[in-house]
Coordinates of C-alpha atoms and ligand atoms in Angstrom, one line a residue:
X48 CA 0.0 0.0 0.0
X49 CA 1.5 3.4 -1.0
X50 CA 1.8 5.9 1.8
X51 CA -0.1 9.2 1.2
X52 CA 2.1 12.2 1.7
X53 CA 0.2 15.5 1.9
X54 CA 1.9 18.0 -0.4
X55 CA 0.4 21.4 -0.1
X56 CA 1.9 24.8 0.4
X57 CA -0.2 25.6 3.5
X58 CA 0.9 22.3 5.1
X59 CA 4.5 23.1 4.3
X60 CA 4.0 26.5 5.9
X61 CA 2.5 25.1 9.1
X62 CA 5.1 22.3 9.3
X63 CA 7.9 24.8 9.1
X64 CA 6.4 26.6 12.1
X65 CA 6.3 23.2 14.0
X66 CA 9.9 22.4 13.0
X67 CA 11.2 25.7 14.3
X68 CA 12.7 25.2 17.7
X69 CA 11.6 28.7 18.8
X70 CA 7.9 27.8 18.4
X71 CA 6.3 27.6 21.9
X72 CA 4.0 24.9 23.3
X73 CA 0.7 26.8 22.7
X74 CA 1.3 27.4 19.0
X75 CA 2.9 23.9 18.5
X76 CA -0.2 22.2 20.0
X77 CA -2.6 24.3 17.8
X78 CA -0.7 23.5 14.6
X79 CA -0.6 19.8 15.5
X80 CA -4.4 19.9 15.8
X81 CA -4.8 21.8 12.5
X82 CA -2.6 19.4 10.5
X83 CA -4.3 16.4 12.2
X84 CA -7.7 17.7 11.1
X85 CA -6.4 17.9 7.5
X86 CA -5.0 14.3 7.7
X87 CA -8.5 13.2 9.0
X88 CA -10.2 14.7 5.9
X89 CA -7.6 12.9 3.7
X90 CA -8.0 9.5 5.3
X91 CA -11.7 9.7 5.2
X92 CA -11.9 10.1 1.4
X93 CA -13.3 6.6 1.1
X94 CA -15.9 7.0 3.9
X95 CA -19.3 5.4 3.3
X96 CA -22.2 7.8 3.1
X97 CA -25.8 7.1 3.9
X98 CA -28.5 9.0 1.9
X99 CA -31.3 10.6 3.9
X100 CA -34.0 13.1 2.9
X101 CA -33.5 16.5 4.3
X102 CA -35.2 19.9 3.8
X103 CA -33.2 23.0 3.2
X104 CA -34.9 26.4 3.7
X105 CA -35.5 26.3 0.0
X106 CA -36.6 22.7 -0.9
X107 CA -36.4 19.0 -0.2
X108 CA -33.2 17.3 -1.2
X109 CA -30.9 14.4 -0.4
X110 CA -28.4 14.6 2.4
X111 CA -25.4 12.4 2.8
X112 CA -24.2 11.3 6.2
X113 CA -21.2 9.4 7.8
X114 CA -21.9 7.0 10.6
X115 CA -19.3 8.5 13.0
X116 CA -19.9 5.6 15.4
X117 CA -18.2 3.3 12.9
X118 CA -14.9 5.1 13.6
X119 CA -12.4 4.6 16.4
X120 CA -9.6 7.0 16.9
X121 CA -6.6 5.6 18.9
X122 CA -3.8 7.9 19.9
X123 CA -0.5 6.4 21.0
X124 CA 0.4 7.9 24.3
X125 CA 1.6 10.5 24.9
X126 CA 2.2 12.5 21.7
X127 CA -0.7 11.0 19.8
X128 CA -3.2 12.6 22.2
X129 CA -2.0 15.9 20.8
X130 CA -3.6 15.0 17.5
X131 CA -6.9 13.8 18.9
X132 CA -8.7 17.2 19.5
X133 CA -8.2 18.1 15.8
X134 CA -9.9 14.9 14.7
X135 CA -12.7 15.2 17.3
X136 CA -13.5 18.7 16.0
X137 CA -14.7 17.2 12.7
X138 CA -15.8 13.7 14.0
X139 CA -17.1 14.4 17.6
X140 CA -18.9 11.1 17.9
X141 CA -16.1 8.7 17.0
X142 CA -15.1 6.2 19.7
X143 CA -11.7 6.6 21.3
X144 CA -9.1 4.1 22.4
X145 CA -5.7 4.6 24.0
X146 CA -2.4 2.7 23.5
X147 CA 0.4 3.4 26.0
X148 CA 3.8 2.8 24.4
X149 CA 7.2 4.4 24.9
X150 CA 10.4 3.9 23.1
X151 CA 13.3 2.5 25.1
X152 CA 16.0 5.1 24.6
X153 CA 18.8 2.6 24.1
X154 CA 17.2 -0.2 22.1
X155 CA 14.6 2.1 20.4
X156 CA 12.2 -0.8 20.9
X157 CA 8.6 0.0 22.0
X158 CA 7.6 -0.8 25.6
X159 CA 3.9 -1.5 26.2
X160 CA 2.2 0.0 29.3
X161 CA -1.5 0.5 28.5
X162 CA -4.2 -0.7 26.1
X163 CA -7.9 0.2 26.1
X164 CA -9.9 0.0 22.9
X165 CA -13.6 0.5 22.1
X166 CA -15.7 -2.7 21.8
X167 CA -16.4 -4.3 18.4
X168 CA -13.3 -3.1 16.7
X169 CA -13.9 -5.4 13.8
X170 CA -16.9 -3.3 12.9
X171 CA -15.1 0.0 12.9
X172 CA -12.5 1.9 10.9
X173 CA -9.6 2.3 13.3
X174 CA -7.5 5.4 12.9
X175 CA -4.2 5.3 14.8
X176 CA -2.6 8.6 15.7
X177 CA 1.0 9.4 16.4
X178 CA 2.8 12.5 15.2
X179 CA 6.2 10.8 14.7
X180 CA 6.8 7.6 12.7
X181 CA 10.6 7.1 13.2
X182 CA 11.8 3.5 13.3
X183 CA 8.2 2.4 13.0
X184 CA 8.5 0.1 16.1
X185 CA 5.8 1.9 18.1
X186 CA 3.4 2.3 15.2
X187 CA 3.8 -1.4 14.1
X188 CA 3.4 -2.7 17.7
X189 CA 0.3 -0.5 18.2
X190 CA -1.3 -1.9 15.0
X191 CA -0.4 -5.5 16.2
X192 CA -2.3 -4.9 19.5
X193 CA -5.3 -3.5 17.6
X194 CA -5.4 -6.5 15.2
X195 CA -5.1 -8.9 18.2
X196 CA -8.2 -7.1 19.5
X197 CA -10.1 -7.7 16.3
X198 CA -9.5 -4.6 14.2
X199 CA -9.6 -5.3 10.5
X200 CA -9.6 -1.9 8.8
X201 CA -6.7 0.3 10.1
X202 CA -5.3 3.6 9.0
X203 CA -2.2 5.3 10.5
X204 CA -1.9 9.1 10.6
X205 CA 1.3 10.9 11.5
X206 CA 2.7 14.4 11.0
X207 CA 6.3 13.4 10.1
X208 CA 7.5 10.0 8.9
X209 CA 11.0 8.7 8.2
X210 CA 11.5 6.2 5.3
X211 CA 12.5 3.5 7.8
X212 CA 9.1 3.9 9.7
X213 CA 7.1 3.7 6.5
X214 CA 9.0 0.6 5.4
X215 CA 8.5 -1.1 8.7
X216 CA 4.7 -0.6 8.7
X217 CA 4.4 -1.6 5.1
X218 CA 6.4 -4.8 5.7
X219 CA 4.7 -5.7 9.0
X220 CA 1.2 -4.6 8.1
X221 CA 0.8 -4.3 4.3
X222 CA -3.0 -3.8 4.7
X223 CA -2.6 -0.5 6.7
X224 CA -2.9 2.8 4.9
X225 CA -0.4 5.4 6.1
X226 CA -1.1 9.2 5.8
X227 CA 1.6 11.7 6.7
X228 CA 2.1 15.5 6.3
X229 CA 5.8 15.1 5.5
X230 CA 8.3 12.4 4.6
X231 CA 11.7 13.4 6.0
X232 CA 15.1 12.3 5.0
X233 CA 16.5 9.9 7.6
X234 CA 17.0 9.1 11.3
X235 CA 20.0 10.2 13.3
X236 CA 22.1 7.9 15.4
X237 CA 19.8 8.2 18.4
X238 CA 16.7 7.4 16.3
X239 CA 15.4 11.0 15.9
X240 CA 13.9 12.1 12.6
X241 CA 16.1 14.5 10.6
X242 CA 15.3 17.3 10.1
X243 CA 12.1 16.4 12.1
X244 CA 10.8 18.6 14.9
X245 CA 12.5 17.1 18.0
X246 CA 10.6 15.2 20.6
X247 CA 6.9 15.6 19.8
X248 CA 5.7 14.6 23.3
X249 CA 8.0 17.1 25.0
X250 CA 7.0 19.9 22.6
X251 CA 3.3 19.2 22.9
X252 CA 3.3 19.0 26.7
X253 CA 6.1 21.4 27.5
X254 CA 8.1 18.7 29.4
X255 CA 11.5 19.9 28.4
Ligands
LIG385 C1 7.6 8.9 20.2 C2 6.5 9.1 19.2 C3 6.3 7.7 18.8 C4 7.6 7.1 18.9 C5 8.2 7.0 17.5 O1 7.1 8.6 21.4 O2 5.4 9.8 19.7 O3 5.3 7.0 19.6 O4 8.4 7.9 19.7 O5 9.4 6.3 17.4 P1 9.5 4.9 16.7 O6 8.8 5.0 15.4 O7 11.0 4.7 16.5 O8 8.9 3.8 17.6 P2 8.0 8.4 22.8 O9 8.5 7.1 22.9 O10 9.0 9.6 22.8 O11 6.9 8.6 23.9 P3 6.1 9.9 24.4 O12 5.0 10.2 23.3 O13 5.4 9.4 25.6 O14 7.0 11.1 24.6
LIG386 N1 10.0 10.5 18.6 C1 9.9 11.8 18.5 O1 9.2 12.5 19.3 N2 10.7 12.5 17.6 C2 11.5 11.8 16.7 O2 12.2 12.5 15.9 C3 11.5 10.4 16.8 C4 10.8 9.8 17.7

């Protein structure tokens, strides 16, 4: 499955503000929300619509509606929660799960600490949220946990991906669609995306 990379001047503009180390927590969080909302629109291009009769102030017509209940948004803690508000602004009735994973700083392998997902995952489109797809270890493990709980249709949204991260998800989970705002060049020797934006969790929550 090809990854979808958003390529739009406004996204590049917003991303450049995110990347800038001088950007403060408030603005960083706001822009993560805005870009996440755009990723949400993009990943829902195939959403099923149900036709219903409605009445405008002028006449009767057909309306087309999405069953929001059929969607589950699952942020990977911590940084993924920074993307959630943006998606909920457009899909306020989606179900929400949480996956707790952190990356061991030496091995770069994901360490699991929490999992709570909505019921009947097999009936929903599951959208995993994490701003950074670096080695892909965390994203791939989160997808494995969701599949083990029944999820069949999974999409992965991130703000910045490294080529290694995309390759890992594509190899481990070829059925999962990946959407990202930017594809960066590489990882440095401590597993950070270059040029990237630094540590997304620390920048969203102001913890450093
Ligand atoms: C960051 C990020 C991803 C992971 C990406 O989380 O939000 O979950 O690293 O790296 P990977 O693709 O190499 O696995 P981190 O472990 O820093 O946890 P945090 O969100 O709690 O800060
Ligand atoms: N996690 C981050 O927050 N940033 C990176 O560049 C890589 C992993």
